[in-house]
Amino acid sequence: MKQTRNTAAKTEILKLINHSPVALSHAEIQSALNGLCDRVTIYRVLERLITEDEVHKVVNLEGVVKYASCHSCSSEEKHIHTHNHAHFSCEKCKEITCLEDIEPSFKVPKNYQINEMNFTLSGICPNCR
Amino acid sequence: MKQTRNTAAKTEILKLINHSPVALSHAEIQSALNGLCDRVTIYRVLERLITEDEVHKVVNLEGVVKYASCHSCSSEEKHIHTHNHAHFSCEKCKEITCLEDIEPSFKVPKNYQINEMNFTLSGICPNCR
DNA sequence: AAAATAACGCAACATTGTTGCAAATACAAA
DNA sequence: TTTGTATTTGCAACAATGTTGCGTTATTTT
Ligand SMILES: [Mn+2]
Ligand SMILES: [Mn+2]
Ligand SMILES: [Zn+2]
Ligand SMILES: [Zn+2]
């Protein structure tokens, strides 16, 4: 398998995501980086960070893609990585927060092979009320 | 409130969605309509159908927006409409199916006001295995 | 130091979704 | 049936997001 390198772009992007309490969009990351690298590079770095299980992708109810760090994923078990926790998407401030302690229970549908799950609650976050 | 009219575009789009076993994207609807109307009109009709609670919007794990009919929503209770059922997103054929009998249980997060939920399972659908 | 590999910038393109405005249409009232 | 009007549509223009190819730069290995 192809090895990976640490670059300024990758370091800064990961730092941004790790230090943010909410999930960040590509646009938000780009403006925070302040011209450090090209927007295509941001897409490619995010892709890399996901395959390396450093961050995960979250999509809100409107289809907006955001990226969040993997707090609850211990580094040892990163290869068996699944983000089976819930997310909250605020309708007012549009922020996405990981609700890492919420694991929904459900009956598994017959004949379907389930690999991942996305459980997103939306409404108003504590800051907005 | 503003009244709504029945047009050829609206009728055909609703028929398409109602007769499809899986959720349809704007692009799929457009190609099925075969030039019946402009693509902007499709967006506007879909918006209308959603506010009229005829269809609902589903977003898959990659952020692709699709539209599905409201089978389990009785016409009487359309004004108190919430789609609190799960969806399945196939990683192979990319189809989205409503799993209308699956309602997940979870503990409500404190301080968050929940208005909607999106519970999407993904993996391989029965047709693809 | 040289070769190999990984990451990058840039340009070009595709897809998705939005907005303004004038023309067409649906539908209810006359 | 005709008329009036609010609703819907088409078109053009635009914005946002994401992808690809390719030549250049940077990092790692030999
Ligand atoms: Mn998360
Ligand atoms: Mn559904
Ligand atoms: Zn908020
Ligand atoms: Zn499938």
Short mmCIF file of C-alpha atoms (C1' of nucleotides) and ligand atoms in Angstrom, two decimals:
data_model
loop_
_atom_site.label_atom_id
_atom_site.label_comp_id
_atom_site.label_asym_id
_atom_site.label_seq_id
_atom_site.Cartn_x
_atom_site.Cartn_y
_atom_site.Cartn_z
CA MET A 1 0.00 0.00 0.00
CA LYS A 2 0.98 3.54 -0.82
CA GLN A 3 2.67 5.41 1.98
CA THR A 4 1.64 8.83 3.15
CA ARG A 5 3.61 12.00 3.84
CA ASN A 6 3.17 14.81 6.31
CA THR A 7 2.90 18.17 4.65
CA ALA A 8 2.13 21.67 5.84
CA ALA A 9 -1.36 21.51 4.33
CA LYS A 10 -2.19 18.19 5.96
CA THR A 11 -0.86 19.28 9.36
CA GLU A 12 -2.77 22.55 9.36
CA ILE A 13 -6.04 21.03 8.15
CA LEU A 14 -5.93 18.28 10.75
CA LYS A 15 -5.11 20.81 13.46
CA LEU A 16 -8.10 22.92 12.42
CA ILE A 17 -10.49 19.98 12.52
CA ASN A 18 -9.12 18.63 15.78
CA HIS A 19 -9.41 21.97 17.54
CA SER A 20 -12.93 22.69 16.32
CA PRO A 21 -15.86 21.72 18.56
CA VAL A 22 -18.05 21.36 15.46
CA ALA A 23 -17.65 19.71 12.08
CA LEU A 24 -16.14 21.96 9.37
CA SER A 25 -17.03 22.28 5.71
CA HIS A 26 -14.50 22.51 2.91
CA ALA A 27 -15.35 26.20 2.51
CA GLU A 28 -14.81 26.90 6.20
CA ILE A 29 -11.47 25.11 6.14
CA GLN A 30 -10.39 27.00 3.04
CA SER A 31 -11.12 30.42 4.50
CA ALA A 32 -9.45 29.48 7.79
CA LEU A 33 -6.30 28.37 5.94
CA ASN A 34 -6.02 31.83 4.43
CA GLY A 35 -4.44 30.80 1.15
CA LEU A 36 -1.98 28.27 2.53
CA CYS A 37 -2.79 25.88 -0.30
CA ASP A 38 -5.05 25.36 -3.29
CA ARG A 39 -8.66 24.32 -2.82
CA VAL A 40 -8.03 21.12 -4.77
CA THR A 41 -5.31 20.25 -2.28
CA ILE A 42 -7.80 20.64 0.55
CA TYR A 43 -10.10 18.13 -1.11
CA ARG A 44 -7.23 15.71 -1.59
CA VAL A 45 -5.93 16.12 1.97
CA LEU A 46 -9.41 15.53 3.39
CA GLU A 47 -9.70 12.39 1.31
CA ARG A 48 -6.36 11.20 2.68
CA LEU A 49 -7.29 12.02 6.27
CA ILE A 50 -10.46 9.98 5.89
CA THR A 51 -8.70 6.87 4.56
CA GLU A 52 -6.19 7.24 7.38
CA ASP A 53 -9.13 7.40 9.82
CA GLU A 54 -8.04 10.71 11.24
CA VAL A 55 -11.31 12.44 10.38
CA HIS A 56 -14.78 11.41 9.31
CA LYS A 57 -17.32 12.86 6.97
CA VAL A 58 -20.76 13.98 8.10
CA VAL A 59 -23.62 15.09 5.90
CA ASN A 60 -26.40 17.24 7.32
CA LEU A 61 -30.07 17.05 6.39
CA GLU A 62 -29.63 19.45 3.50
CA GLY A 63 -26.76 17.47 2.03
CA VAL A 64 -23.94 19.77 3.17
CA VAL A 65 -20.73 17.81 3.68
CA LYS A 66 -18.63 18.49 6.77
CA TYR A 67 -15.59 16.95 8.42
CA ALA A 68 -14.99 16.12 12.08
CA SER A 69 -12.19 14.60 14.08
CA CYS A 70 -12.40 11.09 15.45
CA HIS A 71 -12.38 11.70 19.18
CA SER A 72 -13.97 8.49 20.32
CA CYS A 73 -11.91 6.29 18.04
CA SER A 74 -8.91 4.98 19.91
CA SER A 75 -5.81 4.87 17.77
CA GLU A 76 -5.46 1.12 18.23
CA GLU A 77 -8.77 0.22 16.67
CA LYS A 78 -8.63 2.63 13.76
CA HIS A 79 -8.57 -0.19 11.26
CA ILE A 80 -11.96 -1.40 12.43
CA HIS A 81 -13.28 2.10 12.26
CA THR A 82 -17.00 2.77 12.17
CA HIS A 83 -18.58 5.96 13.38
CA ASN A 84 -21.60 4.50 15.02
CA HIS A 85 -22.48 7.58 16.97
CA ALA A 86 -25.06 10.26 16.32
CA HIS A 87 -24.62 13.80 15.05
CA PHE A 88 -26.62 16.91 15.68
CA SER A 89 -27.28 19.44 12.95
CA CYS A 90 -28.51 22.85 14.11
CA GLU A 91 -31.12 24.41 11.83
CA LYS A 92 -30.19 27.92 12.93
CA CYS A 93 -26.39 28.12 13.03
CA LYS A 94 -25.93 25.11 10.69
CA GLU A 95 -23.30 23.65 12.98
CA ILE A 96 -22.79 19.92 13.22
CA THR A 97 -21.79 18.42 16.54
CA CYS A 98 -20.81 14.83 17.32
CA LEU A 99 -23.02 13.25 19.98
CA GLU A 100 -20.50 10.55 20.73
CA ASP A 101 -22.38 9.04 23.63
CA ILE A 102 -25.56 8.37 21.69
CA GLU A 103 -25.72 4.98 20.03
CA PRO A 104 -29.16 4.24 18.67
CA SER A 105 -30.60 0.76 18.81
CA PHE A 106 -32.72 -0.65 16.01
CA LYS A 107 -33.78 -3.95 14.55
CA VAL A 108 -31.62 -4.93 11.61
CA PRO A 109 -33.52 -5.13 8.31
CA LYS A 110 -33.60 -8.57 6.76
CA ASN A 111 -31.48 -9.27 3.64
CA TYR A 112 -29.62 -6.00 3.94
CA GLN A 113 -25.89 -6.09 4.72
CA ILE A 114 -25.12 -3.07 6.88
CA ASN A 115 -21.64 -1.60 6.76
CA GLU A 116 -22.16 1.89 8.09
CA MET A 117 -24.79 4.03 9.67
CA ASN A 118 -25.54 7.73 9.74
CA PHE A 119 -27.75 8.96 12.51
CA THR A 120 -28.32 12.70 12.36
CA LEU A 121 -30.67 14.58 14.62
CA SER A 122 -31.56 18.14 13.73
CA GLY A 123 -33.21 21.02 15.50
CA ILE A 124 -31.89 23.81 17.70
CA CYS A 125 -28.59 23.48 19.50
CA PRO A 126 -27.99 24.68 23.10
CA ASN A 127 -26.22 27.83 21.87
CA CYS A 128 -29.15 28.92 19.71
CA ARG A 129 -31.96 28.85 22.24
CA MET B 1 -51.73 30.82 2.34
CA LYS B 2 -50.87 30.64 -1.35
CA GLN B 3 -52.81 28.08 -3.32
CA THR B 4 -51.21 25.50 -5.53
CA ARG B 5 -51.95 24.36 -9.09
CA ASN B 6 -51.74 21.07 -10.86
CA THR B 7 -49.52 21.17 -13.89
CA ALA B 8 -48.17 18.55 -16.28
CA ALA B 9 -44.72 18.77 -14.73
CA LYS B 10 -46.00 18.33 -11.20
CA THR B 11 -48.25 15.43 -12.14
CA GLU B 12 -45.53 13.56 -13.99
CA ILE B 13 -42.86 14.11 -11.35
CA LEU B 14 -45.13 12.92 -8.57
CA LYS B 15 -46.14 9.89 -10.62
CA LEU B 16 -42.47 9.02 -11.19
CA ILE B 17 -41.62 9.25 -7.51
CA ASN B 18 -44.72 7.37 -6.41
CA HIS B 19 -44.11 4.51 -8.80
CA SER B 20 -40.42 4.13 -7.95
CA PRO B 21 -39.41 1.58 -5.31
CA VAL B 22 -36.33 3.68 -4.52
CA ALA B 23 -35.69 7.35 -3.93
CA LEU B 24 -34.88 9.38 -7.07
CA SER B 25 -32.36 12.16 -7.59
CA HIS B 26 -33.05 15.33 -9.53
CA ALA B 27 -30.86 14.02 -12.36
CA GLU B 28 -32.74 10.73 -12.54
CA ILE B 29 -36.07 12.54 -12.61
CA GLN B 30 -34.85 14.86 -15.33
CA SER B 31 -33.72 12.10 -17.64
CA ALA B 32 -36.92 10.15 -17.02
CA LEU B 33 -39.02 13.19 -17.92
CA ASN B 34 -37.32 13.30 -21.31
CA GLY B 35 -37.47 17.06 -21.80
CA LEU B 36 -41.00 17.60 -20.55
CA CYS B 37 -39.88 20.67 -18.63
CA ASP B 38 -36.87 22.73 -17.67
CA ARG B 39 -34.51 21.54 -14.94
CA VAL B 40 -35.27 24.62 -12.88
CA THR B 41 -38.93 23.70 -12.96
CA ILE B 42 -38.07 20.27 -11.58
CA TYR B 43 -36.33 21.88 -8.63
CA ARG B 44 -39.30 24.13 -8.02
CA VAL B 45 -41.85 21.33 -8.33
CA LEU B 46 -39.88 19.17 -5.90
CA GLU B 47 -39.80 22.05 -3.45
CA ARG B 48 -43.56 22.41 -3.78
CA LEU B 49 -44.19 18.68 -3.37
CA ILE B 50 -42.15 18.73 -0.18
CA THR B 51 -44.07 21.61 1.38
CA GLU B 52 -47.29 19.84 0.38
CA ASP B 53 -45.98 16.71 2.12
CA GLU B 54 -46.33 14.60 -0.99
CA VAL B 55 -42.66 13.60 -1.04
CA HIS B 56 -39.71 13.78 1.31
CA LYS B 57 -36.05 14.46 0.83
CA VAL B 58 -33.35 11.93 1.71
CA VAL B 59 -29.60 12.48 1.68
CA ASN B 60 -27.25 9.53 1.37
CA LEU B 61 -23.88 9.14 3.07
CA GLU B 62 -22.07 10.92 0.25
CA GLY B 63 -24.42 13.90 0.38
CA VAL B 64 -26.48 13.04 -2.71
CA VAL B 65 -30.02 14.38 -2.41
CA LYS B 66 -32.91 12.12 -3.40
CA TYR B 67 -36.68 12.27 -3.23
CA ALA B 68 -39.11 9.59 -2.12
CA SER B 69 -42.85 9.31 -1.76
CA CYS B 70 -44.56 9.36 1.59
CA HIS B 71 -46.06 5.89 1.76
CA SER B 72 -46.41 5.59 5.50
CA CYS B 73 -47.81 9.07 5.97
CA SER B 74 -51.59 8.94 6.04
CA SER B 75 -53.15 11.87 4.23
CA GLU B 76 -54.99 12.97 7.37
CA GLU B 77 -51.90 13.56 9.44
CA LYS B 78 -49.84 15.21 6.76
CA HIS B 79 -49.70 18.46 8.67
CA ILE B 80 -47.92 16.79 11.56
CA HIS B 81 -45.52 15.19 9.17
CA THR B 82 -42.21 13.79 10.34
CA HIS B 83 -40.32 11.10 8.54
CA ASN B 84 -39.05 9.26 11.54
CA HIS B 85 -38.21 6.07 9.72
CA ALA B 86 -34.88 4.74 8.50
CA HIS B 87 -33.42 4.66 5.00
CA PHE B 88 -30.99 2.26 3.38
CA SER B 89 -28.32 3.49 1.00
CA CYS B 90 -26.67 0.80 -1.16
CA GLU B 91 -22.95 1.33 -1.70
CA LYS B 92 -23.01 -0.59 -4.96
CA CYS B 93 -26.09 0.52 -6.90
CA LYS B 94 -26.42 3.81 -4.93
CA GLU B 95 -30.13 3.25 -4.49
CA ILE B 96 -31.95 4.59 -1.48
CA THR B 97 -34.82 2.61 -0.02
CA CYS B 98 -37.22 3.59 2.73
CA LEU B 99 -37.20 1.15 5.64
CA GLU B 100 -40.52 2.32 6.91
CA ASP B 101 -40.86 -0.25 9.66
CA ILE B 102 -37.61 0.63 11.38
CA GLU B 103 -37.83 3.29 14.04
CA PRO B 104 -34.62 3.57 16.06
CA SER B 105 -34.66 4.27 19.77
CA PHE B 106 -32.10 6.48 21.42
CA LYS B 107 -31.67 8.61 24.48
CA VAL B 108 -32.39 12.25 23.75
CA PRO B 109 -29.37 14.52 24.22
CA LYS B 110 -29.74 17.12 26.93
CA ASN B 111 -30.25 20.78 25.96
CA TYR B 112 -30.81 19.95 22.31
CA GLN B 113 -34.23 20.59 20.79
CA ILE B 114 -34.87 17.86 18.23
CA ASN B 115 -37.15 18.64 15.31
CA GLU B 116 -36.17 16.02 12.77
CA MET B 117 -34.04 12.93 12.43
CA ASN B 118 -32.21 11.22 9.62
CA PHE B 119 -31.31 7.60 10.16
CA THR B 120 -29.52 6.14 7.17
CA LEU B 121 -28.00 2.68 7.08
CA SER B 122 -25.63 1.85 4.27
CA GLY B 123 -24.12 -1.31 2.89
CA ILE B 124 -25.27 -3.80 0.27
CA CYS B 125 -28.89 -4.12 -0.68
CA PRO B 126 -30.65 -7.46 -1.34
CA ASN B 127 -30.44 -6.98 -5.11
CA CYS B 128 -26.67 -6.49 -5.08
CA ARG B 129 -25.57 -9.62 -3.21
"C1'" DA C 1 23.55 12.75 -5.42
"C1'" DA C 2 20.20 10.40 -8.16
"C1'" DA C 3 15.97 7.94 -8.65
"C1'" DA C 4 11.45 7.02 -7.21
"C1'" DT C 5 7.31 8.30 -5.22
"C1'" DA C 6 3.96 11.38 -3.18
"C1'" DA C 7 1.89 15.80 -3.01
"C1'" DC C 8 0.91 20.11 -5.17
"C1'" DG C 9 -0.86 24.07 -8.22
"C1'" DC C 10 -3.29 25.34 -11.98
"C1'" DA C 11 -6.55 25.14 -15.52
"C1'" DA C 12 -10.39 23.15 -17.23
"C1'" DC C 13 -14.51 20.87 -16.63
"C1'" DA C 14 -18.91 18.65 -14.59
"C1'" DT C 15 -22.69 18.70 -11.54
"C1'" DT C 16 -25.86 20.71 -8.52
"C1'" DG C 17 -28.55 24.30 -7.02
"C1'" DT C 18 -30.26 29.41 -7.02
"C1'" DT C 19 -32.18 33.88 -8.70
"C1'" DG C 20 -34.47 37.49 -11.65
"C1'" DC C 21 -37.59 38.44 -14.99
"C1'" DA C 22 -40.67 38.19 -18.82
"C1'" DA C 23 -43.97 34.94 -20.94
"C1'" DA C 24 -47.26 31.26 -20.48
"C1'" DT C 25 -50.72 28.78 -18.04
"C1'" DA C 26 -54.29 27.27 -14.68
"C1'" DC C 27 -58.26 28.24 -12.54
"C1'" DA C 28 -61.87 30.80 -10.34
"C1'" DA C 29 -65.04 34.47 -10.94
"C1'" DA C 30 -67.75 37.12 -13.96
"C1'" DT D 1 -67.27 31.08 -22.45
"C1'" DT D 2 -64.56 34.78 -21.61
"C1'" DT D 3 -61.75 37.49 -18.51
"C1'" DG D 4 -58.67 38.60 -14.67
"C1'" DT D 5 -55.05 37.35 -11.90
"C1'" DA D 6 -52.08 34.62 -9.16
"C1'" DT D 7 -49.21 30.80 -10.08
"C1'" DT D 8 -46.03 28.42 -12.78
"C1'" DT D 9 -42.66 28.12 -16.32
"C1'" DG D 10 -38.46 28.84 -19.45
"C1'" DC D 11 -34.41 30.95 -20.13
"C1'" DA D 12 -30.21 33.04 -19.06
"C1'" DA D 13 -26.98 33.98 -15.84
"C1'" DC D 14 -24.70 32.88 -11.80
"C1'" DA D 15 -22.66 30.54 -7.52
"C1'" DA D 16 -21.02 26.64 -5.04
"C1'" DT D 17 -19.09 22.24 -4.87
"C1'" DG D 18 -16.44 18.62 -6.49
"C1'" DT D 19 -13.38 16.10 -10.10
"C1'" DT D 20 -9.60 15.22 -13.45
"C1'" DG D 21 -5.24 15.66 -16.11
"C1'" DC D 22 -0.79 17.08 -16.22
"C1'" DG D 23 3.49 19.26 -15.51
"C1'" DT D 24 6.14 20.87 -11.37
"C1'" DT D 25 7.73 20.60 -6.65
"C1'" DA D 26 8.85 18.30 -2.51
"C1'" DT D 27 10.03 14.31 0.19
"C1'" DT D 28 11.84 9.81 0.86
"C1'" DT D 29 14.63 5.90 -0.52
"C1'" DT D 30 18.62 3.90 -2.64
MN MN E 1 -18.80 12.28 14.64
MN MN E 2 -38.51 7.50 3.46
ZN ZN E 3 -27.06 26.31 16.64
ZN ZN E 4 -27.82 -2.18 -4.39
#
